[in-house]
Amino acid sequence: MAGAGGGGCPAGGNDLQWCFSQVKGAVDEDVAEADIISTVEFNYSGDLLATGDKGGRVVIFQREQEVPILKPMDLMVEASPRRIFANAHTYHINSISVNSDHETYLSADDLRINLWHLEITDRSFNIVDIKPANMEELTEVITAAELHPLQCNVFVYSSSKGTVRLCDMRASALCDRHAKFFEEPEDPSSRSFFSEIISSISDVKFSHSGRYMMTRDYLSVKVWDLNMESRPVETHQVHEYLRGKLCSLYENDCVFDKFECCWNGPDSAIMTGSYNNFFRMFDRNTRRDVTLEASRESSRPRASLKPRRVCPGGRRKKDEISVDSLDFNKKILHTAWHPADNVIAVAATNNLYIFQDKVN
């Protein structure tokens, strides 16, 4: 599947018309670093939606039965931690994943993955350690990790070299030997200075069924069957038109942006972000895709989202956007899909956009 945009709005094999629901956040051109949203996630039922920002704040929204109205009010509740799990990581934590046994969870940083018991806060078990004796020999780092949604002994972690390792905690206490190794062979003819950088995996997510997993690298999203390690079963190009601009994206550090990805409830569609406040959806059944935009200009209640198209070069058609006019400061790194309904949350810098299908 390739292309800069699609005609239909995919989700589960049927064309949907997505519409605006609401947006939360201030309209401010000069965004403070602390106000940038760093995570978005629905709870298991979809009734609660949580966001976290770089200032360390967590905001939880509760879904009402009718399309909710945002009313200004004074802060009445202040969140405070119930437990603090300390002294386990030397480096920045990139992943936290709660286990299906509801008793344990894992946390991962660049070099180590630890397994915790929810009731024990002062110690954890180190299950992966890739730190070399001599740090000068370090060739890759852990970029993301997640526990299997059904099998509490299985987890995966991705690396900056574009590989994913699946591990089974029943095999040994330290999972230094993987059970499965997922890597797509590189085409030598297309190798360049940027090959290793853009192949680094920024996110890995199991499907709800546990049969597949999805990985996001800089230019694409790939779907893997857990029973086939040699190559992905699907590759979806997110913004292939940026391949010719990698030099400038390297100079402004955008090439190191860590885009996340998510599944819809039935695992039939996937979503991930791009630049210019664009986000992409791919229908796995129809192989159709669409580019949509999180924008306040189209934020009227129930306003339909129009598919956006990017012109990679040459003559630009009507309603197309030139790749040279994209705003790389506006990026969608974090998205979430409601576990049961066609409701999505999209984090655009310091704003949270919520969209739903027209039927709802």
mmCIF file of C-alpha atoms in Angstrom:
data_model
loop_
_atom_site.group_PDB
_atom_site.id
_atom_site.type_symbol
_atom_site.label_atom_id
_atom_site.label_comp_id
_atom_site.label_asym_id
_atom_site.label_seq_id
_atom_site.Cartn_x
_atom_site.Cartn_y
_atom_site.Cartn_z
ATOM 1 C CA MET A 1 0.000 0.000 0.000
ATOM 2 C CA ALA A 2 1.412 3.350 -0.984
ATOM 3 C CA GLY A 3 0.242 6.852 -1.664
ATOM 4 C CA ALA A 4 -0.067 10.153 0.103
ATOM 5 C CA GLY A 5 -3.738 9.887 0.925
ATOM 6 C CA GLY A 6 -6.931 7.992 0.263
ATOM 7 C CA GLY A 7 -10.480 8.711 -0.701
ATOM 8 C CA GLY A 8 -12.390 6.830 1.958
ATOM 9 C CA CYS A 9 -12.224 6.879 5.734
ATOM 10 C CA PRO A 10 -11.382 3.351 6.822
ATOM 11 C CA ALA A 11 -12.345 1.430 9.923
ATOM 12 C CA GLY A 12 -13.295 -2.204 9.892
ATOM 13 C CA GLY A 13 -13.978 -2.617 6.184
ATOM 14 C CA ASN A 14 -16.635 0.086 5.887
ATOM 15 C CA ASP A 15 -16.129 3.654 4.759
ATOM 16 C CA LEU A 16 -16.753 6.021 7.641
ATOM 17 C CA GLN A 17 -17.249 9.742 7.791
ATOM 18 C CA TRP A 18 -15.252 11.080 10.721
ATOM 19 C CA CYS A 19 -16.456 14.259 12.372
ATOM 20 C CA PHE A 20 -15.201 16.653 15.020
ATOM 21 C CA SER A 21 -16.343 16.079 18.591
ATOM 22 C CA GLN A 22 -14.324 18.421 20.795
ATOM 23 C CA VAL A 23 -10.895 19.877 21.463
ATOM 24 C CA LYS A 24 -9.234 20.555 24.799
ATOM 25 C CA GLY A 25 -6.281 22.869 25.273
ATOM 26 C CA ALA A 26 -5.295 26.491 24.913
ATOM 27 C CA VAL A 27 -4.880 28.340 21.619
ATOM 28 C CA ASP A 28 -1.328 29.545 21.996
ATOM 29 C CA GLU A 29 1.311 29.943 19.300
ATOM 30 C CA ASP A 30 4.108 29.973 21.868
ATOM 31 C CA VAL A 31 3.642 26.578 23.536
ATOM 32 C CA ALA A 32 5.529 25.915 26.754
ATOM 33 C CA GLU A 33 7.494 22.657 26.869
ATOM 34 C CA ALA A 34 5.614 21.560 30.015
ATOM 35 C CA ASP A 35 2.245 21.815 28.200
ATOM 36 C CA ILE A 36 3.145 19.411 25.383
ATOM 37 C CA ILE A 37 1.058 16.213 25.610
ATOM 38 C CA SER A 38 3.311 13.175 25.974
ATOM 39 C CA THR A 39 0.787 10.325 26.165
ATOM 40 C CA VAL A 40 -2.881 9.570 25.411
ATOM 41 C CA GLU A 41 -4.741 6.407 26.321
ATOM 42 C CA PHE A 42 -8.253 5.032 26.878
ATOM 43 C CA ASN A 43 -8.900 2.639 29.757
ATOM 44 C CA TYR A 44 -10.020 -0.947 29.040
ATOM 45 C CA SER A 45 -13.734 -0.004 28.904
ATOM 46 C CA GLY A 46 -13.275 3.250 26.991
ATOM 47 C CA ASP A 47 -15.209 5.264 29.571
ATOM 48 C CA LEU A 48 -12.077 7.111 30.706
ATOM 49 C CA LEU A 49 -9.466 8.921 28.634
ATOM 50 C CA ALA A 50 -6.170 9.955 30.211
ATOM 51 C CA THR A 51 -3.533 12.377 28.975
ATOM 52 C CA GLY A 52 -0.148 13.190 30.429
ATOM 53 C CA ASP A 53 2.100 16.130 29.616
ATOM 54 C CA LYS A 54 5.793 16.930 29.903
ATOM 55 C CA GLY A 55 5.104 18.957 33.032
ATOM 56 C CA GLY A 56 4.188 15.741 34.843
ATOM 57 C CA ARG A 57 0.448 16.403 34.945
ATOM 58 C CA VAL A 58 -2.188 13.741 34.304
ATOM 59 C CA VAL A 59 -5.730 14.707 33.269
ATOM 60 C CA ILE A 60 -8.530 12.121 33.151
ATOM 61 C CA PHE A 61 -11.706 12.705 31.150
ATOM 62 C CA GLN A 62 -14.905 10.721 31.713
ATOM 63 C CA ARG A 63 -17.214 9.930 28.833
ATOM 64 C CA GLU A 64 -20.832 10.993 29.200
ATOM 65 C CA GLN A 65 -23.695 9.323 27.343
ATOM 66 C CA GLU A 66 -24.559 12.522 25.308
ATOM 67 C CA VAL A 67 -21.641 14.555 23.215
ATOM 68 C CA PRO A 68 -20.122 16.255 26.238
ATOM 69 C CA ILE A 69 -19.750 20.017 26.778
ATOM 70 C CA LEU A 70 -16.580 21.516 28.211
ATOM 71 C CA LYS A 71 -17.374 24.025 30.977
ATOM 72 C CA PRO A 72 -14.692 26.139 32.701
ATOM 73 C CA MET A 73 -14.501 25.413 36.412
ATOM 74 C CA ASP A 74 -12.098 25.643 39.327
ATOM 75 C CA LEU A 75 -9.842 22.716 40.070
ATOM 76 C CA MET A 76 -11.508 20.602 42.747
ATOM 77 C CA VAL A 77 -9.424 17.421 42.746
ATOM 78 C CA GLU A 78 -5.661 17.154 42.809
ATOM 79 C CA ALA A 79 -4.077 13.855 41.811
ATOM 80 C CA SER A 80 -1.563 12.305 44.176
ATOM 81 C CA PRO A 81 0.418 9.080 43.696
ATOM 82 C CA ARG A 82 -0.852 6.017 45.558
ATOM 83 C CA ARG A 83 2.428 4.155 45.100
ATOM 84 C CA ILE A 84 5.924 5.143 43.990
ATOM 85 C CA PHE A 85 8.083 2.462 42.392
ATOM 86 C CA ALA A 86 11.609 3.755 42.847
ATOM 87 C CA ASN A 87 15.290 3.084 42.163
ATOM 88 C CA ALA A 88 14.960 0.801 39.160
ATOM 89 C CA HIS A 89 16.094 2.780 36.126
ATOM 90 C CA THR A 90 19.221 4.738 35.351
ATOM 91 C CA TYR A 91 17.918 5.983 32.007
ATOM 92 C CA HIS A 92 14.720 7.533 30.676
ATOM 93 C CA ILE A 93 11.734 5.122 30.852
ATOM 94 C CA ASN A 94 10.254 4.693 27.381
ATOM 95 C CA SER A 95 7.558 2.062 28.062
ATOM 96 C CA ILE A 96 5.228 0.808 30.772
ATOM 97 C CA SER A 97 2.955 -2.183 30.120
ATOM 98 C CA VAL A 98 0.504 -3.802 32.542
ATOM 99 C CA ASN A 99 0.272 -7.592 32.377
ATOM 100 C CA SER A 100 -2.854 -9.600 31.629
ATOM 101 C CA ASP A 101 -2.511 -11.273 35.043
ATOM 102 C CA HIS A 102 -3.336 -7.859 36.630
ATOM 103 C CA GLU A 103 -0.565 -8.484 39.145
ATOM 104 C CA THR A 104 2.610 -7.429 37.359
ATOM 105 C CA TYR A 105 3.840 -4.845 34.876
ATOM 106 C CA LEU A 106 7.038 -4.074 33.012
ATOM 107 C CA SER A 107 9.010 -0.876 32.610
ATOM 108 C CA ALA A 108 11.715 -0.351 29.995
ATOM 109 C CA ASP A 109 14.517 2.127 29.426
ATOM 110 C CA ASP A 110 17.238 2.294 26.766
ATOM 111 C CA LEU A 111 19.186 -0.671 28.153
ATOM 112 C CA ARG A 112 17.030 -2.601 30.615
ATOM 113 C CA ILE A 113 13.538 -4.025 31.114
ATOM 114 C CA ASN A 114 12.248 -4.661 34.636
ATOM 115 C CA LEU A 115 9.254 -6.660 35.832
ATOM 116 C CA TRP A 116 7.349 -5.339 38.853
ATOM 117 C CA HIS A 117 4.655 -6.682 41.145
ATOM 118 C CA LEU A 118 1.942 -4.093 41.660
ATOM 119 C CA GLU A 119 2.031 -4.570 45.438
ATOM 120 C CA ILE A 120 5.838 -4.436 45.810
ATOM 121 C CA THR A 121 7.306 -0.959 45.304
ATOM 122 C CA ASP A 122 10.887 -1.299 46.504
ATOM 123 C CA ARG A 123 12.259 -3.963 44.171
ATOM 124 C CA SER A 124 11.818 -5.384 40.691
ATOM 125 C CA PHE A 125 13.178 -8.240 38.610
ATOM 126 C CA ASN A 126 15.528 -7.382 35.754
ATOM 127 C CA ILE A 127 14.362 -9.485 32.790
ATOM 128 C CA VAL A 128 16.372 -7.868 29.962
ATOM 129 C CA ASP A 129 19.794 -6.223 30.186
ATOM 130 C CA ILE A 130 21.641 -5.237 27.003
ATOM 131 C CA LYS A 131 24.156 -2.934 28.680
ATOM 132 C CA PRO A 132 27.672 -3.930 27.541
ATOM 133 C CA ALA A 133 30.613 -4.015 29.940
ATOM 134 C CA ASN A 134 32.173 -1.231 27.875
ATOM 135 C CA MET A 135 29.626 1.424 26.860
ATOM 136 C CA GLU A 136 31.739 2.237 23.804
ATOM 137 C CA GLU A 137 30.649 -1.140 22.430
ATOM 138 C CA LEU A 138 26.957 -0.201 22.578
ATOM 139 C CA THR A 139 25.394 -0.660 19.123
ATOM 140 C CA GLU A 140 21.652 -0.497 19.817
ATOM 141 C CA VAL A 141 19.138 0.595 22.444
ATOM 142 C CA ILE A 142 15.678 -0.563 23.497
ATOM 143 C CA THR A 143 13.018 1.738 22.057
ATOM 144 C CA ALA A 144 9.702 0.190 23.218
ATOM 145 C CA ALA A 145 8.332 -2.859 25.042
ATOM 146 C CA GLU A 146 4.912 -4.412 25.585
ATOM 147 C CA LEU A 147 3.422 -7.463 27.282
ATOM 148 C CA HIS A 148 1.205 -9.851 25.298
ATOM 149 C CA PRO A 149 -2.515 -9.078 25.844
ATOM 150 C CA LEU A 150 -3.429 -12.718 26.606
ATOM 151 C CA GLN A 151 -0.263 -14.642 27.506
ATOM 152 C CA CYS A 152 1.204 -13.211 30.709
ATOM 153 C CA ASN A 153 4.605 -14.848 30.138
ATOM 154 C CA VAL A 154 5.255 -13.305 26.706
ATOM 155 C CA PHE A 155 6.513 -9.824 25.844
ATOM 156 C CA VAL A 156 8.250 -8.055 22.966
ATOM 157 C CA TYR A 157 10.755 -5.256 22.779
ATOM 158 C CA SER A 158 11.988 -3.249 19.800
ATOM 159 C CA SER A 159 15.361 -1.735 19.081
ATOM 160 C CA SER A 160 16.982 1.184 17.322
ATOM 161 C CA LYS A 161 18.231 -1.280 14.700
ATOM 162 C CA GLY A 162 14.714 -1.960 13.474
ATOM 163 C CA THR A 163 14.356 -5.382 15.090
ATOM 164 C CA VAL A 164 11.797 -6.872 17.483
ATOM 165 C CA ARG A 165 12.536 -9.674 19.940
ATOM 166 C CA LEU A 166 9.783 -11.811 21.436
ATOM 167 C CA CYS A 167 10.682 -13.341 24.799
ATOM 168 C CA ASP A 168 9.121 -15.992 27.018
ATOM 169 C CA MET A 169 9.653 -15.478 30.746
ATOM 170 C CA ARG A 170 9.099 -19.193 31.375
ATOM 171 C CA ALA A 171 12.374 -19.989 29.588
ATOM 172 C CA SER A 172 14.682 -18.255 32.077
ATOM 173 C CA ALA A 173 14.745 -15.526 34.682
ATOM 174 C CA LEU A 174 16.897 -13.277 32.468
ATOM 175 C CA CYS A 175 15.464 -13.157 28.953
ATOM 176 C CA ASP A 176 18.805 -12.570 27.268
ATOM 177 C CA ARG A 177 17.897 -15.145 24.621
ATOM 178 C CA HIS A 178 14.828 -14.333 22.568
ATOM 179 C CA ALA A 179 12.274 -16.908 21.449
ATOM 180 C CA LYS A 180 11.576 -15.122 18.157
ATOM 181 C CA PHE A 181 13.403 -12.438 16.205
ATOM 182 C CA PHE A 182 11.510 -10.220 13.755
ATOM 183 C CA GLU A 183 13.512 -8.334 11.132
ATOM 184 C CA GLU A 184 12.853 -7.332 7.563
ATOM 185 C CA PRO A 185 15.875 -7.864 5.284
ATOM 186 C CA GLU A 186 17.241 -4.594 3.950
ATOM 187 C CA ASP A 187 17.392 -3.935 0.237
ATOM 188 C CA PRO A 188 21.114 -3.183 -0.416
ATOM 189 C CA SER A 189 20.240 -1.043 -3.443
ATOM 190 C CA SER A 190 18.293 1.439 -1.310
ATOM 191 C CA ARG A 191 20.822 1.727 1.527
ATOM 192 C CA SER A 192 21.852 5.273 2.458
ATOM 193 C CA PHE A 193 23.277 7.304 5.326
ATOM 194 C CA PHE A 194 19.777 7.493 6.814
ATOM 195 C CA SER A 195 18.897 3.791 6.539
ATOM 196 C CA GLU A 196 19.619 2.872 10.146
ATOM 197 C CA ILE A 197 18.056 6.053 11.543
ATOM 198 C CA ILE A 198 14.732 5.679 9.732
ATOM 199 C CA SER A 199 14.550 1.929 10.436
ATOM 200 C CA SER A 200 14.645 2.512 14.206
ATOM 201 C CA ILE A 201 11.320 1.368 15.688
ATOM 202 C CA SER A 202 9.577 4.024 17.764
ATOM 203 C CA ASP A 203 6.580 1.938 18.879
ATOM 204 C CA VAL A 204 5.420 -1.686 19.017
ATOM 205 C CA LYS A 205 1.845 -2.744 19.812
ATOM 206 C CA PHE A 206 0.189 -6.165 19.987
ATOM 207 C CA SER A 207 -3.202 -6.498 18.330
ATOM 208 C CA HIS A 208 -6.091 -7.055 20.744
ATOM 209 C CA SER A 209 -6.353 -10.666 19.534
ATOM 210 C CA GLY A 210 -2.677 -11.276 20.256
ATOM 211 C CA ARG A 211 -2.122 -12.772 16.788
ATOM 212 C CA TYR A 212 -0.341 -9.782 15.281
ATOM 213 C CA MET A 213 1.897 -6.948 16.320
ATOM 214 C CA MET A 214 2.442 -3.569 14.721
ATOM 215 C CA THR A 215 5.679 -1.605 14.538
ATOM 216 C CA ARG A 216 6.193 2.040 13.607
ATOM 217 C CA ASP A 217 9.406 3.326 12.086
ATOM 218 C CA TYR A 218 10.008 6.796 10.701
ATOM 219 C CA LEU A 219 8.340 6.361 7.314
ATOM 220 C CA SER A 220 6.020 3.375 7.698
ATOM 221 C CA VAL A 221 3.827 1.108 9.827
ATOM 222 C CA LYS A 222 4.313 -2.649 9.547
ATOM 223 C CA VAL A 223 2.052 -5.476 10.701
ATOM 224 C CA TRP A 224 3.689 -8.771 11.656
ATOM 225 C CA ASP A 225 2.171 -12.213 12.137
ATOM 226 C CA LEU A 226 3.710 -13.662 15.296
ATOM 227 C CA ASN A 227 4.090 -16.955 13.431
ATOM 228 C CA MET A 228 6.259 -15.407 10.689
ATOM 229 C CA GLU A 229 9.526 -13.733 11.666
ATOM 230 C CA SER A 230 11.124 -13.192 8.244
ATOM 231 C CA ARG A 231 9.040 -10.259 7.006
ATOM 232 C CA PRO A 232 5.890 -8.250 7.825
ATOM 233 C CA VAL A 233 2.561 -9.309 6.341
ATOM 234 C CA GLU A 234 1.623 -5.662 5.722
ATOM 235 C CA THR A 235 3.603 -2.476 5.130
ATOM 236 C CA HIS A 236 1.759 0.843 5.089
ATOM 237 C CA GLN A 237 3.605 3.975 3.967
ATOM 238 C CA VAL A 238 2.801 6.877 6.294
ATOM 239 C CA HIS A 239 4.571 9.766 4.571
ATOM 240 C CA GLU A 240 6.793 8.347 1.847
ATOM 241 C CA TYR A 241 6.937 11.815 0.283
ATOM 242 C CA LEU A 242 9.406 12.789 3.019
ATOM 243 C CA ARG A 243 12.077 10.367 1.802
ATOM 244 C CA GLY A 244 13.520 13.056 -0.448
ATOM 245 C CA LYS A 245 13.678 15.522 2.476
ATOM 246 C CA LEU A 246 15.623 13.385 4.941
ATOM 247 C CA CYS A 247 18.641 15.710 4.848
ATOM 248 C CA SER A 248 16.696 18.701 6.133
ATOM 249 C CA LEU A 249 14.737 16.512 8.568
ATOM 250 C CA TYR A 250 18.047 15.271 9.946
ATOM 251 C CA GLU A 251 19.353 18.823 10.347
ATOM 252 C CA ASN A 252 16.291 19.941 12.330
ATOM 253 C CA ASP A 253 16.214 16.662 14.358
ATOM 254 C CA CYS A 254 12.735 15.724 13.112
ATOM 255 C CA VAL A 255 14.088 12.402 11.834
ATOM 256 C CA PHE A 256 14.410 11.363 15.485
ATOM 257 C CA ASP A 257 10.712 12.023 16.282
ATOM 258 C CA LYS A 258 9.079 9.027 17.968
ATOM 259 C CA PHE A 259 5.663 8.417 16.420
ATOM 260 C CA GLU A 260 3.307 5.988 18.135
ATOM 261 C CA CYS A 261 0.611 3.793 16.567
ATOM 262 C CA CYS A 262 -2.635 2.125 17.679
ATOM 263 C CA TRP A 263 -5.227 -0.484 16.654
ATOM 264 C CA ASN A 264 -8.984 -0.077 16.544
ATOM 265 C CA GLY A 265 -11.085 -2.465 18.661
ATOM 266 C CA PRO A 266 -11.557 -5.276 16.067
ATOM 267 C CA ASP A 267 -7.899 -4.984 14.849
ATOM 268 C CA SER A 268 -9.208 -4.165 11.359
ATOM 269 C CA ALA A 269 -7.746 -0.649 11.145
ATOM 270 C CA ILE A 270 -4.645 1.124 12.428
ATOM 271 C CA MET A 271 -3.795 4.760 13.068
ATOM 272 C CA THR A 272 -0.606 6.776 13.425
ATOM 273 C CA GLY A 273 0.514 10.386 13.190
ATOM 274 C CA SER A 274 2.487 12.571 10.819
ATOM 275 C CA TYR A 275 3.438 16.238 10.405
ATOM 276 C CA ASN A 276 1.311 19.330 9.773
ATOM 277 C CA ASN A 277 -1.114 17.918 12.406
ATOM 278 C CA PHE A 278 -1.956 15.121 9.965
ATOM 279 C CA PHE A 279 -2.788 11.622 11.098
ATOM 280 C CA ARG A 280 -3.175 8.516 8.981
ATOM 281 C CA MET A 281 -5.645 5.615 9.032
ATOM 282 C CA PHE A 282 -5.246 2.320 7.206
ATOM 283 C CA ASP A 283 -8.030 -0.216 6.651
ATOM 284 C CA ARG A 284 -6.489 -3.703 6.710
ATOM 285 C CA ASN A 285 -9.447 -5.312 4.914
ATOM 286 C CA THR A 286 -9.965 -2.937 1.994
ATOM 287 C CA ARG A 287 -6.342 -1.718 1.850
ATOM 288 C CA ARG A 288 -7.648 1.843 1.693
ATOM 289 C CA ASP A 289 -6.069 4.690 3.610
ATOM 290 C CA VAL A 290 -6.840 8.278 4.462
ATOM 291 C CA THR A 291 -5.050 11.378 5.722
ATOM 292 C CA LEU A 292 -6.972 13.597 8.153
ATOM 293 C CA GLU A 293 -6.042 16.813 9.958
ATOM 294 C CA ALA A 294 -6.442 17.879 13.574
ATOM 295 C CA SER A 295 -7.256 21.551 13.140
ATOM 296 C CA ARG A 296 -9.238 24.196 15.007
ATOM 297 C CA GLU A 297 -10.318 25.629 11.655
ATOM 298 C CA SER A 298 -12.605 22.602 11.193
ATOM 299 C CA SER A 299 -13.615 22.320 14.845
ATOM 300 C CA ARG A 300 -17.299 23.127 14.546
ATOM 301 C CA PRO A 301 -19.490 20.573 16.358
ATOM 302 C CA ARG A 302 -20.231 17.565 14.111
ATOM 303 C CA ALA A 303 -18.160 19.088 11.302
ATOM 304 C CA SER A 304 -16.993 16.388 8.887
ATOM 305 C CA LEU A 305 -13.266 15.915 8.342
ATOM 306 C CA LYS A 306 -12.184 16.183 4.746
ATOM 307 C CA PRO A 307 -9.413 13.883 3.511
ATOM 308 C CA ARG A 308 -6.144 15.733 2.928
ATOM 309 C CA ARG A 309 -3.668 14.978 0.159
ATOM 310 C CA VAL A 310 0.003 15.838 -0.100
ATOM 311 C CA CYS A 311 1.653 16.527 -3.440
ATOM 312 C CA PRO A 312 5.168 15.000 -3.317
ATOM 313 C CA GLY A 313 6.392 17.120 -6.211
ATOM 314 C CA GLY A 314 5.625 18.344 -9.683
ATOM 315 C CA ARG A 315 2.290 19.840 -10.567
ATOM 316 C CA ARG A 316 -0.043 20.280 -7.623
ATOM 317 C CA LYS A 317 -3.711 19.372 -8.057
ATOM 318 C CA LYS A 318 -6.601 21.265 -6.519
ATOM 319 C CA ASP A 319 -6.949 20.735 -2.750
ATOM 320 C CA GLU A 320 -3.494 19.158 -2.569
ATOM 321 C CA ILE A 321 -0.839 20.444 -0.175
ATOM 322 C CA SER A 322 2.738 20.838 -1.323
ATOM 323 C CA VAL A 323 5.261 18.848 0.659
ATOM 324 C CA ASP A 324 7.351 22.016 0.891
ATOM 325 C CA SER A 325 4.583 23.832 2.767
ATOM 326 C CA LEU A 326 4.176 21.243 5.552
ATOM 327 C CA ASP A 327 4.719 22.528 9.091
ATOM 328 C CA PHE A 328 7.158 20.161 10.804
ATOM 329 C CA ASN A 329 6.651 21.857 14.175
ATOM 330 C CA LYS A 330 3.076 20.562 14.194
ATOM 331 C CA LYS A 331 3.276 16.820 14.687
ATOM 332 C CA ILE A 332 0.930 14.075 15.860
ATOM 333 C CA LEU A 333 3.072 11.736 17.959
ATOM 334 C CA HIS A 334 0.364 10.226 20.191
ATOM 335 C CA THR A 335 -3.030 8.787 19.231
ATOM 336 C CA ALA A 336 -5.579 6.474 20.876
ATOM 337 C CA TRP A 337 -8.576 4.522 19.573
ATOM 338 C CA HIS A 338 -11.575 3.680 21.758
ATOM 339 C CA PRO A 339 -11.576 -0.095 22.448
ATOM 340 C CA ALA A 340 -15.177 -0.584 21.279
ATOM 341 C CA ASP A 341 -16.436 2.481 19.385
ATOM 342 C CA ASN A 342 -15.196 4.595 16.508
ATOM 343 C CA VAL A 343 -13.968 7.370 18.772
ATOM 344 C CA ILE A 344 -10.363 8.531 18.524
ATOM 345 C CA ALA A 345 -8.164 10.891 20.526
ATOM 346 C CA VAL A 346 -5.316 12.763 18.846
ATOM 347 C CA ALA A 347 -2.661 14.782 20.667
ATOM 348 C CA ALA A 348 -1.504 17.806 18.661
ATOM 349 C CA THR A 349 1.277 19.461 20.699
ATOM 350 C CA ASN A 350 -0.691 20.990 23.623
ATOM 351 C CA ASN A 351 -4.196 20.232 22.304
ATOM 352 C CA LEU A 352 -6.264 17.067 22.572
ATOM 353 C CA TYR A 353 -8.697 16.492 19.693
ATOM 354 C CA ILE A 354 -11.515 13.971 19.906
ATOM 355 C CA PHE A 355 -13.221 12.725 16.733
ATOM 356 C CA GLN A 356 -16.032 10.248 16.195
ATOM 357 C CA ASP A 357 -17.835 8.662 13.304
ATOM 358 C CA LYS A 358 -20.887 10.443 11.926
ATOM 359 C CA VAL A 359 -23.229 7.636 13.022
ATOM 360 C CA ASN A 360 -22.449 8.260 16.699
#
